[in-house]
PDB file of C-alpha atoms in Angstrom:
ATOM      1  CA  UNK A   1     -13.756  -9.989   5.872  1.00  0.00           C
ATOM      2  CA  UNK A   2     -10.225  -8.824   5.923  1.00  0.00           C
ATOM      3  CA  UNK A   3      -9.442  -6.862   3.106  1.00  0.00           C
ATOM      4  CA  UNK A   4      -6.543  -7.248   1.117  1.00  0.00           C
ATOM      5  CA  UNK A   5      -3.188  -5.603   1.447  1.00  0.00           C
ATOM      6  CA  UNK A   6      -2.069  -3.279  -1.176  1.00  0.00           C
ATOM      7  CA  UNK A   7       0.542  -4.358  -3.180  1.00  0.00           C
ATOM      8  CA  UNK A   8       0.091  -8.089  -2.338  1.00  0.00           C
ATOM      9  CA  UNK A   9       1.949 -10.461  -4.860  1.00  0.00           C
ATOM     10  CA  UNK A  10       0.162 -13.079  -6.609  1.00  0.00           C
ATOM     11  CA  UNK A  11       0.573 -16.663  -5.780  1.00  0.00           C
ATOM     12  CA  UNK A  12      -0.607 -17.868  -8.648  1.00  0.00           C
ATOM     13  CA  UNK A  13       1.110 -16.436 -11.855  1.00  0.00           C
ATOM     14  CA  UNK A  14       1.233 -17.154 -15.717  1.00  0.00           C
ATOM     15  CA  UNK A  15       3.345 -18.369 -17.650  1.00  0.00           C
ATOM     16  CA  UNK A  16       4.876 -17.876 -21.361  1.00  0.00           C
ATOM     17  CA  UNK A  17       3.291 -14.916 -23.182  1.00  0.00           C
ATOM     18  CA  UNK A  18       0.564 -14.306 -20.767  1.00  0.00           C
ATOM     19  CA  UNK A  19       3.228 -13.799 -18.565  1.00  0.00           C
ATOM     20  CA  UNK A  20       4.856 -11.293 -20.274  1.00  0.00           C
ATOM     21  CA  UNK A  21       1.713  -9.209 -20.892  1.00  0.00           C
ATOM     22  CA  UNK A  22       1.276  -9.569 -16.915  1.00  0.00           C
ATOM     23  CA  UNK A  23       4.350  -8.012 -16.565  1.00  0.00           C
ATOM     24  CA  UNK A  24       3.340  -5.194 -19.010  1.00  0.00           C
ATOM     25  CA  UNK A  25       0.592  -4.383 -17.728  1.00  0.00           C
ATOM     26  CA  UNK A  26       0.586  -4.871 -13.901  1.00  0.00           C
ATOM     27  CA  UNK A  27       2.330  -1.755 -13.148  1.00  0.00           C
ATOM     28  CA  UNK A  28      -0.170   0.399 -15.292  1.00  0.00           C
ATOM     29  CA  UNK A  29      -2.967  -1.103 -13.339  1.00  0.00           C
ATOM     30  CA  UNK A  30      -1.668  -0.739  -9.668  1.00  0.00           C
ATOM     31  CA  UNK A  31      -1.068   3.076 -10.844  1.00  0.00           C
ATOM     32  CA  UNK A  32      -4.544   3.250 -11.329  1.00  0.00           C
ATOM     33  CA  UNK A  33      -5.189   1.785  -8.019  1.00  0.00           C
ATOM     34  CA  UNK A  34      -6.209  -1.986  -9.419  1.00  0.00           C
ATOM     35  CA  UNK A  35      -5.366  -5.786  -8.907  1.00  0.00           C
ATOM     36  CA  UNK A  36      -4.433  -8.051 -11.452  1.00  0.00           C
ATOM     37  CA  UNK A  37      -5.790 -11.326 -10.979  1.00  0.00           C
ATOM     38  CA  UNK A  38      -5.074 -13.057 -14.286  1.00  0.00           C
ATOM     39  CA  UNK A  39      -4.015 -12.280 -18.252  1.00  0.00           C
ATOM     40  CA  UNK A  40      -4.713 -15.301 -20.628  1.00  0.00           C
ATOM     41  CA  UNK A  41      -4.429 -15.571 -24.266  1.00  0.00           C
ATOM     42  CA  UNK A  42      -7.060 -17.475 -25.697  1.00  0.00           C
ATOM     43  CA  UNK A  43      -8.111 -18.921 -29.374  1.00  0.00           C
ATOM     44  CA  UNK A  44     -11.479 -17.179 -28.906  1.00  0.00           C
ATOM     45  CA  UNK A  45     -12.962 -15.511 -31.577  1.00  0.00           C
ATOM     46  CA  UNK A  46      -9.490 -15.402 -33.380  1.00  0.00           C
ATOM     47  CA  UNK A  47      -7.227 -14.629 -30.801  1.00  0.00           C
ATOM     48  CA  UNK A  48      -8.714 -13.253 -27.180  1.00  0.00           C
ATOM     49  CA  UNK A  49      -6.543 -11.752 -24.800  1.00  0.00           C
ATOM     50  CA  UNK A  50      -8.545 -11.581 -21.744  1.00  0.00           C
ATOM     51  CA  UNK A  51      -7.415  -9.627 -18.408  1.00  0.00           C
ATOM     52  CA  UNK A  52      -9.324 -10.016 -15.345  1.00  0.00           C
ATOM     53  CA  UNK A  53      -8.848  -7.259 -12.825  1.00  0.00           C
ATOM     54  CA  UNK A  54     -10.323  -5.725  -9.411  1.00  0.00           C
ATOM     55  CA  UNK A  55     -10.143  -2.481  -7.178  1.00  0.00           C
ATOM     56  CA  UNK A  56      -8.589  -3.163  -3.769  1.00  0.00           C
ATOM     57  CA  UNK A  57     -12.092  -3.748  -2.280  1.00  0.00           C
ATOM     58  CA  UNK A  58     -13.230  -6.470  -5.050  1.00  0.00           C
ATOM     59  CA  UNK A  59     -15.537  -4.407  -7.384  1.00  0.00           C
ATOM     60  CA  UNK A  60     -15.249  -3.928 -10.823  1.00  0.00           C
ATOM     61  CA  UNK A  61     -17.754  -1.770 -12.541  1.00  0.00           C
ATOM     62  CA  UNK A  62     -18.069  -1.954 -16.566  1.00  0.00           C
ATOM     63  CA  UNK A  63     -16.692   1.858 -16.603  1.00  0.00           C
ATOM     64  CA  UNK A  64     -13.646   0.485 -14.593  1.00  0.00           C
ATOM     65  CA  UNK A  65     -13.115  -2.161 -17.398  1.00  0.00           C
ATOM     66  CA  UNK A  66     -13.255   0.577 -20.259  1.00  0.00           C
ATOM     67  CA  UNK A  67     -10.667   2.819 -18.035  1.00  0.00           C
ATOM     68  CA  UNK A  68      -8.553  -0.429 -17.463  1.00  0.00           C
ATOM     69  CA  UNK A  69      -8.378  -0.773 -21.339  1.00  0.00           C
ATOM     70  CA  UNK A  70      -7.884   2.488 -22.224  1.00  0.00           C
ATOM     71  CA  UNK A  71      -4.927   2.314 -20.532  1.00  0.00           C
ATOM     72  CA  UNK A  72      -3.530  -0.682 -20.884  1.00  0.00           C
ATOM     73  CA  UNK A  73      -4.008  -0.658 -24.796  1.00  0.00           C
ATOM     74  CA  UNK A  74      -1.717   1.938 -25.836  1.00  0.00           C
ATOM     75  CA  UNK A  75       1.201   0.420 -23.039  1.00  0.00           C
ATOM     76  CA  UNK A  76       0.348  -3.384 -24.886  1.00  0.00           C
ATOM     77  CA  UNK A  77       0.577  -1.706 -28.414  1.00  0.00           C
ATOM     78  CA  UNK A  78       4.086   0.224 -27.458  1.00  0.00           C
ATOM     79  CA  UNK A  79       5.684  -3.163 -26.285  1.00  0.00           C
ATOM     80  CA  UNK A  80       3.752  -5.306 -28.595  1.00  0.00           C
ATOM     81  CA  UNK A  81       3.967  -8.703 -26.885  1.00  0.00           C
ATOM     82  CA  UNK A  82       1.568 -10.422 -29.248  1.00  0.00           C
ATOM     83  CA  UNK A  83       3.091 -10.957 -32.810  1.00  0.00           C
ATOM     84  CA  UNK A  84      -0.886 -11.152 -34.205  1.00  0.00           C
ATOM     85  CA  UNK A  85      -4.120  -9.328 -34.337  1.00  0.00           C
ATOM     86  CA  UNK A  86      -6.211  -9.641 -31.277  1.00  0.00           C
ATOM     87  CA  UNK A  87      -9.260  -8.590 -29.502  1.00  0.00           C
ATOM     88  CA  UNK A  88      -8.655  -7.321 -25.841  1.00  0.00           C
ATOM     89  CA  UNK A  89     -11.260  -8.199 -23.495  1.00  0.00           C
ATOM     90  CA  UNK A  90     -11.342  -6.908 -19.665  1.00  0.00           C
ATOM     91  CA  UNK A  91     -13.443  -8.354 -16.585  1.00  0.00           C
ATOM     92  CA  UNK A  92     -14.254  -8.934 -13.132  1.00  0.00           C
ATOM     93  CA  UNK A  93     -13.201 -12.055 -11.791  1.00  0.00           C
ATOM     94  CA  UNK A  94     -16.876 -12.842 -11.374  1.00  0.00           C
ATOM     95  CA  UNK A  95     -17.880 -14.408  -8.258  1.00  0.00           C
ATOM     96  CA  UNK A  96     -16.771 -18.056  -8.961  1.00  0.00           C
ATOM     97  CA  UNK A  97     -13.221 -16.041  -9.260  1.00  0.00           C
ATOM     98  CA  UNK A  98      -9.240 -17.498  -9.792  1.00  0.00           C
ATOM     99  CA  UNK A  99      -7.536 -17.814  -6.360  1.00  0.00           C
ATOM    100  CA  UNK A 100      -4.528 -16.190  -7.023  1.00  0.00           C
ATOM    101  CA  UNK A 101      -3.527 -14.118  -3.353  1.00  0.00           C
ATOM    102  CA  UNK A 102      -3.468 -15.482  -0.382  1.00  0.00           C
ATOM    103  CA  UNK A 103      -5.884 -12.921   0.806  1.00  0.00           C
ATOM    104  CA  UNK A 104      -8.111 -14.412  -1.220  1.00  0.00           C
ATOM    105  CA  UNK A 105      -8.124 -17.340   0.915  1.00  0.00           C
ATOM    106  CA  UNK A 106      -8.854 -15.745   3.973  1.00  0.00           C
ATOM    107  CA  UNK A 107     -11.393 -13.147   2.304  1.00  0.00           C
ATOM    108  CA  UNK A 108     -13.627 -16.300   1.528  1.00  0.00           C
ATOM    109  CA  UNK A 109     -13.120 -18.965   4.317  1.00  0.00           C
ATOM    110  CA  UNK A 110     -16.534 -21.381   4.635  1.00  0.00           C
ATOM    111  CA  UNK A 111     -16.125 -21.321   0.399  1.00  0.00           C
ATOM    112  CA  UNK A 112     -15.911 -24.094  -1.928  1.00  0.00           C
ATOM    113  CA  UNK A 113     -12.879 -24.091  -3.744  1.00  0.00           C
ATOM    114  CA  UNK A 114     -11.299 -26.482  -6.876  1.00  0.00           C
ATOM    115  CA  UNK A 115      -7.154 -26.116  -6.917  1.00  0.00           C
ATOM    116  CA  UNK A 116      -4.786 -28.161  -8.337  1.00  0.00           C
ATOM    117  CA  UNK A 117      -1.154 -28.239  -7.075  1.00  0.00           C
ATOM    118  CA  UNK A 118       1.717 -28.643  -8.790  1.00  0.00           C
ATOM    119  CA  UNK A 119       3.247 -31.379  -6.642  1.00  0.00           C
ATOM    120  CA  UNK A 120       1.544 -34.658  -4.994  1.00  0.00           C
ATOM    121  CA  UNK A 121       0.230 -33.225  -1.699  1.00  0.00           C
ATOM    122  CA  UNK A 122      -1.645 -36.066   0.461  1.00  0.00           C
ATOM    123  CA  UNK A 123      -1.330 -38.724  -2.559  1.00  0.00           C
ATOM    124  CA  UNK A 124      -3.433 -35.869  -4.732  1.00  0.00           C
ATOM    125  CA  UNK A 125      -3.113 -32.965  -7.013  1.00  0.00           C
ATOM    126  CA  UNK A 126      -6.570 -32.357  -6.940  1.00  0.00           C
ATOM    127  CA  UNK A 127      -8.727 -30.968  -4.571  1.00  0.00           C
ATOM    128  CA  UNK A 128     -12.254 -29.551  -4.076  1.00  0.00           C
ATOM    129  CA  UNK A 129     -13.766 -28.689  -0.862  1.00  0.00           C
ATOM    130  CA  UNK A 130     -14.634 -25.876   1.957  1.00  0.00           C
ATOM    131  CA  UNK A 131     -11.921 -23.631   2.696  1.00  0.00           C
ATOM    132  CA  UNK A 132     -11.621 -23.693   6.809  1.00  0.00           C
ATOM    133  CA  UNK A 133      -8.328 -22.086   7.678  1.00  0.00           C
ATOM    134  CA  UNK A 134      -6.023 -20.299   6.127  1.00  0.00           C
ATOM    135  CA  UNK A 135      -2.297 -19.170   7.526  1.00  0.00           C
ATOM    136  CA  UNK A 136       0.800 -17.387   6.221  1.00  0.00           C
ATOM    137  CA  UNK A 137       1.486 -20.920   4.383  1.00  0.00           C
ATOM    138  CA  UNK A 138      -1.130 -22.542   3.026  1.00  0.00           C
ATOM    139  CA  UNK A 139      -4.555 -23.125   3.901  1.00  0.00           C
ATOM    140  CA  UNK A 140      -6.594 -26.200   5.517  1.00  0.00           C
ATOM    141  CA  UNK A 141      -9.360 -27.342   3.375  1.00  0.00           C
ATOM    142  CA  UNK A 142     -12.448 -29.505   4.433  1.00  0.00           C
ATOM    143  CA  UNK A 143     -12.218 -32.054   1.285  1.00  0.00           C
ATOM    144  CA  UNK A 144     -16.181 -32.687  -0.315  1.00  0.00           C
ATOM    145  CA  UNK A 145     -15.704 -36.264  -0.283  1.00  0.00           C
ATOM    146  CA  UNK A 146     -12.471 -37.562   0.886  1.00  0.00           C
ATOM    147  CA  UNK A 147     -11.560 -40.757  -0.248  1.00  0.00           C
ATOM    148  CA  UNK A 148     -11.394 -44.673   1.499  1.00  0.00           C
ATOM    149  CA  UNK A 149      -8.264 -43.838   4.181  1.00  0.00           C
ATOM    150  CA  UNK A 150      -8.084 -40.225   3.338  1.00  0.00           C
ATOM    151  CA  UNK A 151      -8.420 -37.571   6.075  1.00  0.00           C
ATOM    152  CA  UNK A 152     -11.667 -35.205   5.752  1.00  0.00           C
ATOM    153  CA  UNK A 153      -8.713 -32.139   6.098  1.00  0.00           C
ATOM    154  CA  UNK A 154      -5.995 -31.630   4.469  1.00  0.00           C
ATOM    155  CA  UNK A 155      -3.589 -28.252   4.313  1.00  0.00           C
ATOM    156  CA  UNK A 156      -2.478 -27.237   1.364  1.00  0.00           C
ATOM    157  CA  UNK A 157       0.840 -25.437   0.568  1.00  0.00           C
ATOM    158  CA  UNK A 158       0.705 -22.011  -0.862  1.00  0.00           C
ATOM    159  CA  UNK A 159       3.952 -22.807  -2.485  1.00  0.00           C
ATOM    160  CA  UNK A 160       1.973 -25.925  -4.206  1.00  0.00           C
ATOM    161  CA  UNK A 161      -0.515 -24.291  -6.102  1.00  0.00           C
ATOM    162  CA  UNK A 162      -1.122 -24.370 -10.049  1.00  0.00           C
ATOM    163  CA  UNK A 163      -4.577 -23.263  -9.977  1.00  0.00           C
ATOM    164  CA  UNK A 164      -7.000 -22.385  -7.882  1.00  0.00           C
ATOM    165  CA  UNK A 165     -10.852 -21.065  -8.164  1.00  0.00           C
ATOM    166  CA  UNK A 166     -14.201 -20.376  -6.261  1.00  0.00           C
ATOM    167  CA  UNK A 167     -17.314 -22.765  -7.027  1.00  0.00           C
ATOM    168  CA  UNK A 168     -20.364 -21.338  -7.378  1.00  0.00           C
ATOM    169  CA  UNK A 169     -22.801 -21.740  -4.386  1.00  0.00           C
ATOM    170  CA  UNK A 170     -25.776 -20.058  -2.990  1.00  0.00           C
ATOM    171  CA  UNK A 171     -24.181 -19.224  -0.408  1.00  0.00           C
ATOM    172  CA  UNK A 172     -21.158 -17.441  -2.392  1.00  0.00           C
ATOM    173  CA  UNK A 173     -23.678 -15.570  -4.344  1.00  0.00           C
ATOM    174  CA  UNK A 174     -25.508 -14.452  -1.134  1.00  0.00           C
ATOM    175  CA  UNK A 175     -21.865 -13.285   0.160  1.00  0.00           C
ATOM    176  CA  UNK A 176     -20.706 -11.747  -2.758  1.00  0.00           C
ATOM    177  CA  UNK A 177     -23.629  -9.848  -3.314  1.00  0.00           C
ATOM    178  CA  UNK A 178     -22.966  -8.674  -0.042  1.00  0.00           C
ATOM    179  CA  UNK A 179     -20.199  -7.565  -0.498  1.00  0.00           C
ATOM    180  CA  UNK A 180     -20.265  -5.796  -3.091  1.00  0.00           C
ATOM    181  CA  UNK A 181     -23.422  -4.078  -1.305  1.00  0.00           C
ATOM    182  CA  UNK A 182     -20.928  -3.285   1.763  1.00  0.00           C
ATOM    183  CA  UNK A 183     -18.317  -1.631  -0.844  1.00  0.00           C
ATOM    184  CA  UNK A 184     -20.658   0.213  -3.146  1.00  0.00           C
ATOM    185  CA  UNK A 185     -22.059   1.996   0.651  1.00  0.00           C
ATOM    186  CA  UNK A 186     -18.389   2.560   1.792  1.00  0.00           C
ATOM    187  CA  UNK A 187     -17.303   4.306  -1.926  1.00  0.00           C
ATOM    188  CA  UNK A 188     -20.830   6.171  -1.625  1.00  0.00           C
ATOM    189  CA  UNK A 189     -19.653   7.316   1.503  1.00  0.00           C
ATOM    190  CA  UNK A 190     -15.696   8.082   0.864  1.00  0.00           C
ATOM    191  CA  UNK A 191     -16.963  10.097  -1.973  1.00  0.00           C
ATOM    192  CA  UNK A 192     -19.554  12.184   0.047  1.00  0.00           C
ATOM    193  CA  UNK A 193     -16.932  12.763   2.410  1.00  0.00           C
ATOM    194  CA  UNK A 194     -14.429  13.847  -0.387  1.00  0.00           C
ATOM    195  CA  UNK A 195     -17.327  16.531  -1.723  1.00  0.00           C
ATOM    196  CA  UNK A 196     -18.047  18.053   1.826  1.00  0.00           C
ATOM    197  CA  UNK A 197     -14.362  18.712   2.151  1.00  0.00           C
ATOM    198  CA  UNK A 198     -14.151  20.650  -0.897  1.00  0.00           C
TER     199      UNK A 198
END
C-alpha cells in the first residue's frame, strides 16, 4: 500500500465550529508528527467534541490519544472556540474510517466504501460500492448494486465529495489488522535502529 504523503490536505473538511477547532488544532498535531482526519462537535453526553487523528503510517495507540490531548487542550482552552463546557474525546479513525485524503483512496482500493457528493454525479448523490481505481481526480468505484440503466462503474470527482467512509468487511478487518501488524514491525524496527546508533 502506498503510504501517504506528509502534509497531504484533506479533501473532505468541516464546516462551522468544527471547522474552526480544525484549524486550531491541525498545526499542533502535524508538529507532533500526526494527521487530522476529522473534529466534530457532538450533543453527546452534554457536549462531545470528538477529534479523530492518525500517525503518518495509520496507527494510533491509546498513549498517542492522551499525548494528542495533552496538547491540544491547553491550545483549544487559549483560543476558546467553544462558548460551553465540553468533554474532549480523541480516537483512531477505527477501521471502518472517514475518507477524507485522497491517499486514502488509493491506500484501500478492493474496499467498500459509502460517500455522498455534494452535486448529482451519474443521476446520484449516493454511492456505496468497491473502490477499483483511484487517480489524481477522483476515483472509479464498482457500485454494489447499480440500478435498472445504470452502469456497474462510475468515477467519482474528488472535488464532489461531502462524505465519505470505509464499510466494515472481513476482508477490511483482515487488511487492517495487517497493517497495523506491518507498522507496529517497521516502528519496532526504526526504534532498534535509533538505540544501536546511540
Amino acid at each position: 500500500m502506498p503510504k501517504p504523503e506528509k502534509g497531504e490536505a484533506r479533501i473532505i473538511i468541516e464546516t462551522g465550529l468544527d471547522r474552526r477547532i480544525a484549524e486550531i488544532i491541525e498545526p499542533v498535531l502535524v508538529a507532533m508528527d500526526f494527521k487530522l482526519v476529522r473534529v466534530r462537535m457532538m450533543n453527546q453526553n452534554g457536549l462531545t467534541l470528538q477529534v479523530m487523528a492518525e500517525r503518518s503510517d495509520g496507527t494510533m495507540t491509546v498513549e498517542d490519544c492522551e499525548a494528542v490531548s495533552m496538547a491540544i487542550s491547553p491550545v483549544l482552552d487559549v483560543e476558546d472556540p467553544v462558548d460551553k463546557a465540553y468533554h474532549l474525546e480523541v480516537s483512531s479513525p477505527g477501521i471502518d474510517r472517514p475518507m477524507v485524503r485522497k491517499s486514502d483512496f488509493s491506500r484501500w482500493i478492493g474496499h467498500i466504501v459509502k460517500c455522498e457528493t455534494s452535486i448529482v454525479v451519474d443521476n446520484r448523490k449516493r454511492f456505496r460500492g468497491k473502490i477499483i481505481a483511484v487517480d489524481h481526480e477522483g476515483f472509479t468505484l464498482e457500485r454494489d448494486q447499480a440500478a435498472y440503466g445504470e452502469e456497474p462503474r462510475v468515477v467519482i470527482p474528488f472535488n464532489t465529495l461531502a462524505e465519505a467512509k470505509l464499510i466494515l468487511t472481513d476482508d477490511l478487518i483482515r487488511d487492517a489488522l495487517r497493517a497495523d501488524k506491518l507498522a507496529k514491525a517497521e516502528a519496532a524496527n526504526q526504534n532498534n535502529e535509533d538505540s544501536s546508533e546511540a
